[in-house]
Amino acid sequence: MSGNSQSALACHDLTVTVPGRTLVENLEMTLVSGEFLAVLGQNGAGKSLTLHTFAGLRAADHGEVRLLGASLASTRRQDIAKNLALLPQYTEDVFPATVLDTVLIGRHPHIGPLQWESEEDRRIAHRALRQMDLGDIPHRDVGTLSGGERRRLAIAQTLTQTPAVYLLDEPTNHLDPQHQLDVLRVFRRQAKSGATIIASLHDVNLAARYADKCLLLFGDGRWELGPTDSVLSEERLTDLYATPMEAVSWRDTRLFVAAGNSH
């Protein structure tokens, strides 16, 4: 974790609800520059809605979110986009475009309304494509990409935005095991360079491997936040996923496996 102690994203008394149900109640959290937080929970526990609330795409039912010390509610959207990037679970290609054109969309918050992309913008975009193992196909039509390639392109677009805070909603969706590791290594390096990473994940072991902290969302208002090593336990994960979870030793570390009956 970076030695920079600047508050990057914080929330106070934050509550997230859907009709008839409280998903997250009175969340208190402060993340500083250089931290990597994994958000874990069952389907429907509120992971995506919480990330969207952090991004200001939906209003909090109660409480406040602050980005780089300023209230998100009173910050201009362009200023938010310069400092915070959201990778959604799903992306769509509405218009035909090349891989390079698509990834350059990430530079739009930094470009004036009558300006074109600069050579520096293109350099940043090409670097992001190389990081996502797409550096040799900048002129391919996005319509010809596989699901995994399209997912990595969306991640490259997010990297091209160069924000202080990354909100990643299931970034490893559609990726093979090697590219899952590659993507999380890239964001681990981003954290080492001072960015703040918040990623919802379904793989507990990837969270254990790459995250400094974990936020567990139980879907009924309850939450737990703390250092990864202390928060991830058999008891908490069994409660979180409503199925028996066991820790096993492997290469001097712990792996968590679902130990429920196979019938």
mmCIF file of C-alpha atoms in Angstrom:
data_model
loop_
_atom_site.group_PDB
_atom_site.id
_atom_site.type_symbol
_atom_site.label_atom_id
_atom_site.label_comp_id
_atom_site.label_asym_id
_atom_site.label_seq_id
_atom_site.Cartn_x
_atom_site.Cartn_y
_atom_site.Cartn_z
ATOM 1 C CA MET A 1 0.000 0.000 0.000
ATOM 2 C CA SER A 2 1.163 3.499 -0.812
ATOM 3 C CA GLY A 3 2.487 5.685 1.943
ATOM 4 C CA ASN A 4 0.179 8.489 0.747
ATOM 5 C CA SER A 5 -2.565 8.866 3.364
ATOM 6 C CA GLN A 6 -4.880 11.154 1.374
ATOM 7 C CA SER A 7 -8.531 10.139 1.682
ATOM 8 C CA ALA A 8 -9.538 8.959 -1.783
ATOM 9 C CA LEU A 9 -13.103 7.744 -1.270
ATOM 10 C CA ALA A 10 -15.069 7.815 1.941
ATOM 11 C CA CYS A 11 -18.650 7.289 2.993
ATOM 12 C CA HIS A 12 -20.431 8.176 6.204
ATOM 13 C CA ASP A 13 -23.643 6.575 7.452
ATOM 14 C CA LEU A 14 -24.331 5.292 3.928
ATOM 15 C CA THR A 15 -27.510 3.285 3.394
ATOM 16 C CA VAL A 16 -28.450 1.497 0.168
ATOM 17 C CA THR A 17 -31.956 0.105 -0.295
ATOM 18 C CA VAL A 18 -34.258 -1.420 -2.867
ATOM 19 C CA PRO A 19 -38.055 -1.449 -2.463
ATOM 20 C CA GLY A 20 -38.904 -3.392 0.671
ATOM 21 C CA ARG A 21 -35.318 -4.242 1.567
ATOM 22 C CA THR A 22 -32.226 -2.608 3.079
ATOM 23 C CA LEU A 23 -29.077 -3.966 1.447
ATOM 24 C CA VAL A 24 -26.423 -1.893 3.224
ATOM 25 C CA GLU A 25 -27.115 0.067 6.401
ATOM 26 C CA ASN A 26 -25.014 2.902 7.840
ATOM 27 C CA LEU A 27 -21.762 1.990 6.085
ATOM 28 C CA GLU A 28 -18.695 3.800 7.437
ATOM 29 C CA MET A 29 -15.600 3.565 5.246
ATOM 30 C CA THR A 30 -12.515 5.580 4.404
ATOM 31 C CA LEU A 31 -10.065 4.419 1.757
ATOM 32 C CA VAL A 32 -6.761 6.174 1.175
ATOM 33 C CA SER A 33 -4.626 6.385 -1.916
ATOM 34 C CA GLY A 34 -2.972 3.062 -2.695
ATOM 35 C CA GLU A 35 -5.539 0.736 -1.121
ATOM 36 C CA PHE A 36 -7.205 -2.205 -2.885
ATOM 37 C CA LEU A 37 -10.634 -3.146 -1.523
ATOM 38 C CA ALA A 38 -12.539 -6.264 -2.597
ATOM 39 C CA VAL A 39 -16.340 -6.268 -2.210
ATOM 40 C CA LEU A 40 -17.779 -9.734 -1.613
ATOM 41 C CA GLY A 41 -21.322 -11.058 -1.263
ATOM 42 C CA GLN A 42 -23.992 -13.245 -2.793
ATOM 43 C CA ASN A 43 -25.878 -12.345 -5.946
ATOM 44 C CA GLY A 44 -28.379 -9.637 -5.041
ATOM 45 C CA ALA A 45 -26.522 -8.553 -1.905
ATOM 46 C CA GLY A 46 -26.056 -5.020 -3.252
ATOM 47 C CA LYS A 47 -22.508 -5.037 -4.599
ATOM 48 C CA SER A 48 -23.346 -3.324 -7.897
ATOM 49 C CA LEU A 49 -25.779 -0.861 -6.338
ATOM 50 C CA THR A 50 -23.200 0.084 -3.735
ATOM 51 C CA LEU A 51 -20.565 0.713 -6.413
ATOM 52 C CA HIS A 52 -23.090 2.798 -8.382
ATOM 53 C CA THR A 53 -23.764 4.800 -5.216
ATOM 54 C CA PHE A 54 -20.028 5.331 -4.721
ATOM 55 C CA ALA A 55 -19.921 6.603 -8.325
ATOM 56 C CA GLY A 56 -22.834 8.996 -7.828
ATOM 57 C CA LEU A 57 -24.996 7.245 -10.431
ATOM 58 C CA ARG A 58 -27.729 6.732 -7.855
ATOM 59 C CA ALA A 59 -28.473 8.780 -4.780
ATOM 60 C CA ALA A 60 -27.753 7.266 -1.400
ATOM 61 C CA ASP A 61 -30.874 6.562 0.595
ATOM 62 C CA HIS A 62 -29.063 8.054 3.565
ATOM 63 C CA GLY A 63 -25.561 9.319 4.257
ATOM 64 C CA GLU A 64 -22.798 10.821 2.157
ATOM 65 C CA VAL A 65 -20.023 9.816 -0.236
ATOM 66 C CA ARG A 66 -16.872 11.946 -0.521
ATOM 67 C CA LEU A 67 -14.343 11.809 -3.359
ATOM 68 C CA LEU A 68 -10.883 13.227 -2.642
ATOM 69 C CA GLY A 69 -12.365 15.042 0.341
ATOM 70 C CA ALA A 70 -15.254 16.702 -1.518
ATOM 71 C CA SER A 71 -18.923 15.734 -1.317
ATOM 72 C CA LEU A 72 -19.834 13.712 -4.378
ATOM 73 C CA ALA A 73 -23.311 15.254 -4.477
ATOM 74 C CA SER A 74 -21.893 18.750 -4.981
ATOM 75 C CA THR A 75 -19.120 17.809 -7.448
ATOM 76 C CA ARG A 76 -19.547 18.389 -11.195
ATOM 77 C CA ARG A 77 -19.908 15.201 -13.246
ATOM 78 C CA GLN A 78 -16.894 16.073 -15.402
ATOM 79 C CA ASP A 79 -14.740 16.512 -12.309
ATOM 80 C CA ILE A 80 -16.004 13.189 -10.976
ATOM 81 C CA ALA A 81 -15.131 11.535 -14.305
ATOM 82 C CA LYS A 82 -11.602 12.921 -14.167
ATOM 83 C CA ASN A 83 -11.016 11.348 -10.760
ATOM 84 C CA LEU A 84 -13.282 8.288 -10.641
ATOM 85 C CA ALA A 85 -13.886 5.541 -13.206
ATOM 86 C CA LEU A 86 -16.608 2.885 -13.075
ATOM 87 C CA LEU A 87 -16.270 -0.400 -14.939
ATOM 88 C CA PRO A 88 -19.824 -1.786 -15.190
ATOM 89 C CA GLN A 89 -20.613 -5.493 -15.302
ATOM 90 C CA TYR A 90 -21.812 -5.267 -18.888
ATOM 91 C CA THR A 91 -20.916 -3.008 -21.804
ATOM 92 C CA GLU A 92 -22.559 -2.611 -25.190
ATOM 93 C CA ASP A 93 -21.171 -1.436 -28.520
ATOM 94 C CA VAL A 94 -23.874 0.833 -29.906
ATOM 95 C CA PHE A 95 -21.913 2.031 -32.947
ATOM 96 C CA PRO A 96 -19.245 0.383 -35.115
ATOM 97 C CA ALA A 97 -15.773 1.363 -33.916
ATOM 98 C CA THR A 98 -12.212 0.155 -33.793
ATOM 99 C CA VAL A 99 -10.507 -1.087 -30.650
ATOM 100 C CA LEU A 100 -8.424 2.107 -30.493
ATOM 101 C CA ASP A 101 -11.426 4.403 -30.984
ATOM 102 C CA THR A 102 -13.239 2.576 -28.195
ATOM 103 C CA VAL A 103 -10.410 2.739 -25.700
ATOM 104 C CA LEU A 104 -9.874 6.446 -26.423
ATOM 105 C CA ILE A 105 -13.357 7.144 -25.031
ATOM 106 C CA GLY A 106 -11.666 6.892 -21.645
ATOM 107 C CA ARG A 107 -9.815 10.147 -22.391
ATOM 108 C CA HIS A 108 -12.996 12.200 -22.977
ATOM 109 C CA PRO A 109 -13.212 13.620 -19.417
ATOM 110 C CA HIS A 110 -9.749 15.129 -19.935
ATOM 111 C CA ILE A 111 -10.430 16.637 -23.377
ATOM 112 C CA GLY A 112 -12.217 19.930 -24.064
ATOM 113 C CA PRO A 113 -15.446 19.943 -26.112
ATOM 114 C CA LEU A 114 -13.723 21.249 -29.267
ATOM 115 C CA GLN A 115 -10.495 19.284 -28.891
ATOM 116 C CA TRP A 116 -9.220 16.085 -30.472
ATOM 117 C CA GLU A 117 -7.147 13.415 -28.770
ATOM 118 C CA SER A 118 -3.504 14.390 -28.407
ATOM 119 C CA GLU A 119 -0.462 12.217 -28.946
ATOM 120 C CA GLU A 120 -0.280 11.852 -25.163
ATOM 121 C CA ASP A 121 -3.879 10.604 -25.104
ATOM 122 C CA ARG A 122 -3.027 8.049 -27.777
ATOM 123 C CA ARG A 123 0.099 6.980 -25.899
ATOM 124 C CA ILE A 124 -1.986 6.367 -22.766
ATOM 125 C CA ALA A 125 -4.552 4.408 -24.799
ATOM 126 C CA HIS A 126 -1.942 2.197 -26.476
ATOM 127 C CA ARG A 127 -0.321 1.491 -23.112
ATOM 128 C CA ALA A 128 -3.678 0.398 -21.678
ATOM 129 C CA LEU A 129 -4.235 -1.914 -24.662
ATOM 130 C CA ARG A 130 -0.840 -3.520 -24.106
ATOM 131 C CA GLN A 131 -1.630 -3.980 -20.413
ATOM 132 C CA MET A 132 -4.770 -5.874 -21.402
ATOM 133 C CA ASP A 133 -2.988 -8.020 -24.021
ATOM 134 C CA LEU A 134 -4.726 -6.171 -26.864
ATOM 135 C CA GLY A 135 -1.794 -4.146 -28.133
ATOM 136 C CA ASP A 136 -1.595 -5.913 -31.490
ATOM 137 C CA ILE A 137 -5.225 -5.312 -32.569
ATOM 138 C CA PRO A 138 -5.884 -1.537 -32.289
ATOM 139 C CA HIS A 139 -7.558 -1.400 -35.708
ATOM 140 C CA ARG A 140 -9.870 -4.411 -35.242
ATOM 141 C CA ASP A 141 -13.601 -3.754 -35.281
ATOM 142 C CA VAL A 142 -14.985 -4.281 -31.776
ATOM 143 C CA GLY A 143 -17.763 -6.365 -33.320
ATOM 144 C CA THR A 144 -15.217 -9.079 -34.137
ATOM 145 C CA LEU A 145 -13.966 -9.473 -30.557
ATOM 146 C CA SER A 146 -14.699 -12.423 -28.309
ATOM 147 C CA GLY A 147 -16.479 -11.875 -25.000
ATOM 148 C CA GLY A 148 -13.217 -12.040 -23.094
ATOM 149 C CA GLU A 149 -11.473 -9.636 -25.489
ATOM 150 C CA ARG A 150 -14.388 -7.202 -25.210
ATOM 151 C CA ARG A 151 -14.184 -7.364 -21.423
ATOM 152 C CA ARG A 152 -10.478 -6.602 -21.504
ATOM 153 C CA LEU A 153 -11.167 -3.706 -23.876
ATOM 154 C CA ALA A 154 -13.637 -2.243 -21.390
ATOM 155 C CA ILE A 155 -10.969 -2.533 -18.693
ATOM 156 C CA ALA A 156 -8.422 -0.869 -20.993
ATOM 157 C CA GLN A 157 -10.876 1.992 -21.536
ATOM 158 C CA THR A 158 -11.156 2.369 -17.760
ATOM 159 C CA LEU A 159 -7.360 2.427 -17.407
ATOM 160 C CA THR A 160 -7.165 5.071 -20.138
ATOM 161 C CA GLN A 161 -9.309 7.331 -17.964
ATOM 162 C CA THR A 162 -6.371 7.487 -15.454
ATOM 163 C CA PRO A 163 -8.547 8.258 -12.406
ATOM 164 C CA ALA A 164 -7.563 8.406 -8.756
ATOM 165 C CA VAL A 165 -10.284 5.868 -7.888
ATOM 166 C CA TYR A 166 -11.305 2.776 -9.876
ATOM 167 C CA LEU A 167 -14.685 1.133 -9.223
ATOM 168 C CA LEU A 168 -14.646 -2.284 -10.883
ATOM 169 C CA ASP A 169 -17.853 -4.309 -11.008
ATOM 170 C CA GLU A 170 -16.786 -7.937 -11.440
ATOM 171 C CA PRO A 171 -13.740 -7.122 -13.603
ATOM 172 C CA THR A 172 -12.869 -10.792 -14.108
ATOM 173 C CA ASN A 173 -16.226 -11.630 -15.788
ATOM 174 C CA HIS A 174 -15.781 -13.648 -19.014
ATOM 175 C CA LEU A 175 -12.023 -13.977 -18.516
ATOM 176 C CA ASP A 176 -9.967 -17.164 -18.560
ATOM 177 C CA PRO A 177 -7.841 -17.887 -15.456
ATOM 178 C CA GLN A 178 -4.647 -16.382 -16.874
ATOM 179 C CA HIS A 179 -6.314 -13.128 -17.871
ATOM 180 C CA GLN A 180 -8.086 -12.935 -14.495
ATOM 181 C CA LEU A 181 -4.686 -12.963 -12.824
ATOM 182 C CA ASP A 182 -3.233 -10.524 -15.356
ATOM 183 C CA VAL A 183 -6.047 -8.019 -14.829
ATOM 184 C CA LEU A 184 -5.788 -8.078 -11.048
ATOM 185 C CA ARG A 185 -1.988 -7.787 -11.233
ATOM 186 C CA VAL A 186 -2.431 -4.647 -13.337
ATOM 187 C CA PHE A 187 -4.727 -3.098 -10.744
ATOM 188 C CA ARG A 188 -2.471 -4.201 -7.926
ATOM 189 C CA ARG A 189 0.288 -2.218 -9.673
ATOM 190 C CA GLN A 190 -2.100 0.726 -10.088
ATOM 191 C CA ALA A 191 -2.651 0.657 -6.330
ATOM 192 C CA LYS A 192 1.091 0.534 -5.733
ATOM 193 C CA SER A 193 1.359 3.666 -7.873
ATOM 194 C CA GLY A 194 -1.194 5.465 -5.691
ATOM 195 C CA ALA A 195 -4.599 4.696 -7.205
ATOM 196 C CA THR A 196 -7.436 3.389 -5.052
ATOM 197 C CA ILE A 197 -9.128 0.207 -6.273
ATOM 198 C CA ILE A 198 -12.596 -1.019 -5.275
ATOM 199 C CA ALA A 199 -13.535 -4.274 -7.038
ATOM 200 C CA SER A 200 -16.533 -6.537 -6.571
ATOM 201 C CA LEU A 201 -15.429 -10.146 -6.969
ATOM 202 C CA HIS A 202 -17.036 -13.571 -6.823
ATOM 203 C CA ASP A 203 -13.781 -15.437 -6.256
ATOM 204 C CA VAL A 204 -12.844 -15.267 -2.580
ATOM 205 C CA ASN A 205 -9.365 -16.567 -3.306
ATOM 206 C CA LEU A 206 -8.627 -13.781 -5.791
ATOM 207 C CA ALA A 207 -9.747 -11.300 -3.136
ATOM 208 C CA ALA A 208 -7.475 -12.973 -0.589
ATOM 209 C CA ARG A 209 -4.578 -12.806 -3.028
ATOM 210 C CA TYR A 210 -4.830 -9.198 -4.228
ATOM 211 C CA ALA A 211 -6.895 -7.069 -1.832
ATOM 212 C CA ASP A 212 -5.626 -5.148 1.194
ATOM 213 C CA LYS A 213 -9.128 -4.942 2.642
ATOM 214 C CA CYS A 214 -12.467 -6.668 2.121
ATOM 215 C CA LEU A 215 -16.004 -5.367 2.456
ATOM 216 C CA LEU A 216 -18.506 -8.157 3.063
ATOM 217 C CA LEU A 217 -22.115 -7.353 2.149
ATOM 218 C CA PHE A 218 -24.652 -9.763 3.640
ATOM 219 C CA GLY A 219 -27.649 -8.370 1.746
ATOM 220 C CA ASP A 220 -29.728 -7.638 4.850
ATOM 221 C CA GLY A 221 -28.101 -4.370 5.882
ATOM 222 C CA ARG A 222 -25.189 -6.004 7.673
ATOM 223 C CA TRP A 223 -21.620 -5.438 6.496
ATOM 224 C CA GLU A 224 -18.103 -6.120 7.694
ATOM 225 C CA LEU A 225 -14.999 -4.193 6.670
ATOM 226 C CA GLY A 226 -11.384 -4.786 7.571
ATOM 227 C CA PRO A 227 -7.980 -6.136 6.560
ATOM 228 C CA THR A 228 -8.298 -9.137 4.252
ATOM 229 C CA ASP A 229 -6.470 -11.580 6.516
ATOM 230 C CA SER A 230 -8.718 -10.856 9.470
ATOM 231 C CA VAL A 231 -12.060 -10.451 7.683
ATOM 232 C CA LEU A 232 -11.876 -13.630 5.604
ATOM 233 C CA SER A 233 -12.667 -16.550 7.878
ATOM 234 C CA GLU A 234 -14.619 -19.784 7.584
ATOM 235 C CA GLU A 235 -17.344 -18.501 9.905
ATOM 236 C CA ARG A 236 -17.866 -15.158 8.154
ATOM 237 C CA LEU A 237 -17.760 -16.643 4.656
ATOM 238 C CA THR A 238 -20.198 -19.408 5.616
ATOM 239 C CA ASP A 239 -22.578 -16.705 6.831
ATOM 240 C CA LEU A 240 -21.909 -14.528 3.774
ATOM 241 C CA TYR A 241 -22.576 -17.207 1.152
ATOM 242 C CA ALA A 242 -25.107 -19.299 3.125
ATOM 243 C CA THR A 243 -23.101 -22.451 2.421
ATOM 244 C CA PRO A 244 -20.328 -24.136 4.397
ATOM 245 C CA MET A 245 -16.917 -22.655 3.522
ATOM 246 C CA GLU A 246 -13.660 -24.248 4.622
ATOM 247 C CA ALA A 247 -10.085 -22.961 4.616
ATOM 248 C CA VAL A 248 -7.431 -25.337 3.355
ATOM 249 C CA SER A 249 -3.663 -24.879 3.384
ATOM 250 C CA TRP A 250 -1.873 -24.644 0.039
ATOM 251 C CA ARG A 251 1.682 -23.436 -0.578
ATOM 252 C CA ASP A 252 1.899 -21.637 2.769
ATOM 253 C CA THR A 253 -1.382 -19.801 2.232
ATOM 254 C CA ARG A 254 -5.116 -20.369 2.710
ATOM 255 C CA LEU A 255 -7.637 -21.279 0.048
ATOM 256 C CA PHE A 256 -11.363 -21.143 0.723
ATOM 257 C CA VAL A 257 -13.574 -23.817 -0.779
ATOM 258 C CA ALA A 258 -17.310 -24.374 -0.696
ATOM 259 C CA ALA A 259 -17.781 -27.544 1.352
ATOM 260 C CA GLY A 260 -21.507 -28.101 0.933
ATOM 261 C CA ASN A 261 -22.961 -31.446 -0.073
ATOM 262 C CA SER A 262 -22.627 -32.365 -3.753
ATOM 263 C CA HIS A 263 -26.156 -33.864 -3.859
#
